[in-house]
Amino acid sequence: QVQLVESGGGLVQPGGSLRLSCAASGSVSSITAMGWFRQAPGKQREFVAAIISSGSTLYGTSVKGRFTISKDNAKDTVYLQMDNLKPEDTADYYCYMDTDIRRWGQGTQVTVSS
């Protein structure tokens, strides 16, 4: 059974950086895309970033220029480098993987606060 395991969340001061990781375990084939959404308390889930099989990347408007998504194909792992973090980036971050279906990770919490 395929599972997505996220890591790297935590508490960081405004202007700081964090790197999230999401590793797929189990038998994985034909990944078409991997990416991240986030959900802040009381708000709807928001698209953050995605990387498709060709290597092309997409970013949400609020994170463009500050976040960078990358993928290690050999490890079936996607990374989200988050720089210049702001308090409004505080949320639970969820990774996903698209094959024939979309699978989700369990989420990792990011808190940006002084």
mmCIF file of C-alpha atoms in Angstrom:
data_model
loop_
_atom_site.group_PDB
_atom_site.id
_atom_site.type_symbol
_atom_site.label_atom_id
_atom_site.label_comp_id
_atom_site.label_asym_id
_atom_site.label_seq_id
_atom_site.Cartn_x
_atom_site.Cartn_y
_atom_site.Cartn_z
ATOM 1 C CA GLN A 1 0.000 0.000 0.000
ATOM 2 C CA VAL A 2 1.361 3.393 -0.968
ATOM 3 C CA GLN A 3 1.791 5.943 1.798
ATOM 4 C CA LEU A 4 3.044 9.512 1.836
ATOM 5 C CA VAL A 5 5.140 10.510 4.834
ATOM 6 C CA GLU A 6 5.765 14.199 5.439
ATOM 7 C CA SER A 7 8.418 15.801 7.605
ATOM 8 C CA GLY A 8 10.089 19.130 8.227
ATOM 9 C CA GLY A 9 7.354 21.230 9.785
ATOM 10 C CA GLY A 10 7.847 23.278 12.910
ATOM 11 C CA LEU A 11 8.039 26.725 14.423
ATOM 12 C CA VAL A 12 10.013 29.437 12.667
ATOM 13 C CA GLN A 13 10.307 33.194 13.003
ATOM 14 C CA PRO A 14 9.067 35.535 10.291
ATOM 15 C CA GLY A 15 11.647 35.804 7.542
ATOM 16 C CA GLY A 16 12.990 32.348 8.294
ATOM 17 C CA SER A 17 13.067 29.189 6.206
ATOM 18 C CA LEU A 18 11.831 25.620 6.420
ATOM 19 C CA ARG A 19 12.116 22.652 4.112
ATOM 20 C CA LEU A 20 9.292 20.141 3.954
ATOM 21 C CA SER A 21 9.767 16.635 2.606
ATOM 22 C CA CYS A 22 7.213 14.105 1.421
ATOM 23 C CA ALA A 23 8.356 10.577 0.679
ATOM 24 C CA ALA A 24 6.235 7.950 -1.021
ATOM 25 C CA SER A 25 6.606 4.436 0.333
ATOM 26 C CA GLY A 26 5.377 1.211 -1.163
ATOM 27 C CA SER A 27 5.071 0.238 -4.795
ATOM 28 C CA VAL A 28 4.819 3.447 -6.778
ATOM 29 C CA SER A 29 4.522 3.753 -10.543
ATOM 30 C CA SER A 30 3.406 6.272 -13.131
ATOM 31 C CA ILE A 31 3.488 9.352 -10.918
ATOM 32 C CA THR A 32 2.030 12.206 -12.939
ATOM 33 C CA ALA A 33 2.352 14.924 -10.319
ATOM 34 C CA MET A 34 3.252 15.642 -6.704
ATOM 35 C CA GLY A 35 2.587 18.779 -4.763
ATOM 36 C CA TRP A 36 1.404 20.595 -1.684
ATOM 37 C CA PHE A 37 -1.732 22.194 -0.343
ATOM 38 C CA ARG A 38 -2.135 23.944 2.977
ATOM 39 C CA GLN A 39 -4.991 24.703 5.314
ATOM 40 C CA ALA A 40 -4.994 27.368 7.993
ATOM 41 C CA PRO A 41 -7.451 27.263 10.902
ATOM 42 C CA GLY A 42 -10.881 28.378 9.774
ATOM 43 C CA LYS A 43 -9.837 28.670 6.137
ATOM 44 C CA GLN A 44 -10.275 26.596 3.005
ATOM 45 C CA ARG A 45 -7.537 24.360 1.721
ATOM 46 C CA GLU A 46 -5.215 26.357 -0.547
ATOM 47 C CA PHE A 47 -3.007 25.200 -3.395
ATOM 48 C CA VAL A 48 0.680 25.834 -2.698
ATOM 49 C CA ALA A 49 2.805 24.187 -5.373
ATOM 50 C CA ALA A 50 3.037 21.231 -7.730
ATOM 51 C CA ILE A 51 5.606 19.532 -9.919
ATOM 52 C CA ILE A 52 4.519 17.384 -12.823
ATOM 53 C CA SER A 53 6.299 14.469 -14.468
ATOM 54 C CA SER A 54 7.954 16.689 -17.076
ATOM 55 C CA GLY A 55 9.555 18.728 -14.307
ATOM 56 C CA SER A 56 7.372 21.768 -14.820
ATOM 57 C CA THR A 57 6.315 23.565 -11.661
ATOM 58 C CA LEU A 58 3.264 25.528 -10.580
ATOM 59 C CA TYR A 59 2.871 27.855 -7.606
ATOM 60 C CA GLY A 60 0.046 29.499 -5.764
ATOM 61 C CA THR A 61 -0.044 33.260 -6.009
ATOM 62 C CA SER A 62 0.688 33.841 -2.335
ATOM 63 C CA VAL A 63 3.901 31.790 -2.321
ATOM 64 C CA LYS A 64 5.336 32.512 -5.752
ATOM 65 C CA GLY A 65 8.896 33.792 -5.495
ATOM 66 C CA ARG A 66 9.307 32.540 -1.917
ATOM 67 C CA PHE A 67 8.687 28.787 -2.142
ATOM 68 C CA THR A 68 10.448 26.283 -4.371
ATOM 69 C CA ILE A 69 9.219 22.773 -5.128
ATOM 70 C CA SER A 70 11.552 20.032 -6.287
ATOM 71 C CA LYS A 71 11.496 16.266 -6.636
ATOM 72 C CA ASP A 72 13.946 13.417 -6.337
ATOM 73 C CA ASN A 73 12.606 10.862 -8.801
ATOM 74 C CA ALA A 74 14.908 8.109 -7.554
ATOM 75 C CA LYS A 75 13.459 8.472 -4.064
ATOM 76 C CA ASP A 76 9.871 9.365 -5.043
ATOM 77 C CA THR A 77 10.245 12.319 -2.709
ATOM 78 C CA VAL A 78 9.027 15.870 -3.169
ATOM 79 C CA TYR A 79 10.459 18.849 -1.306
ATOM 80 C CA LEU A 80 9.097 22.287 -0.542
ATOM 81 C CA GLN A 81 11.724 24.889 0.280
ATOM 82 C CA MET A 82 9.994 27.773 2.029
ATOM 83 C CA ASP A 83 11.923 31.032 2.357
ATOM 84 C CA ASN A 84 10.984 34.449 3.694
ATOM 85 C CA LEU A 85 8.176 32.912 5.684
ATOM 86 C CA LYS A 86 5.345 35.111 6.877
ATOM 87 C CA PRO A 87 2.822 34.660 9.703
ATOM 88 C CA GLU A 88 0.133 34.082 7.075
ATOM 89 C CA ASP A 89 2.023 30.975 5.944
ATOM 90 C CA THR A 90 1.013 29.321 9.225
ATOM 91 C CA ALA A 91 -1.016 26.231 8.322
ATOM 92 C CA ASP A 92 -1.083 22.477 8.108
ATOM 93 C CA TYR A 93 0.720 21.467 4.922
ATOM 94 C CA TYR A 94 -0.407 18.376 3.027
ATOM 95 C CA CYS A 95 1.461 16.719 0.204
ATOM 96 C CA TYR A 96 -0.248 14.742 -2.514
ATOM 97 C CA MET A 97 0.717 12.357 -5.257
ATOM 98 C CA ASP A 98 -1.198 11.719 -8.469
ATOM 99 C CA THR A 99 -1.058 8.381 -10.220
ATOM 100 C CA ASP A 100 -4.337 6.808 -11.269
ATOM 101 C CA ILE A 101 -5.744 8.340 -8.091
ATOM 102 C CA ARG A 102 -4.728 11.162 -5.751
ATOM 103 C CA ARG A 103 -3.164 10.166 -2.457
ATOM 104 C CA TRP A 104 -2.596 12.476 0.492
ATOM 105 C CA GLY A 105 -0.107 12.652 3.300
ATOM 106 C CA GLN A 106 -1.114 13.078 6.917
ATOM 107 C CA GLY A 107 -0.054 16.713 7.097
ATOM 108 C CA THR A 108 2.697 18.597 8.860
ATOM 109 C CA GLN A 109 2.237 21.771 10.859
ATOM 110 C CA VAL A 110 4.086 24.982 10.059
ATOM 111 C CA THR A 111 3.901 27.900 12.473
ATOM 112 C CA VAL A 112 5.456 31.254 11.647
ATOM 113 C CA SER A 113 5.594 33.442 14.713
ATOM 114 C CA SER A 114 7.953 35.629 16.675
#
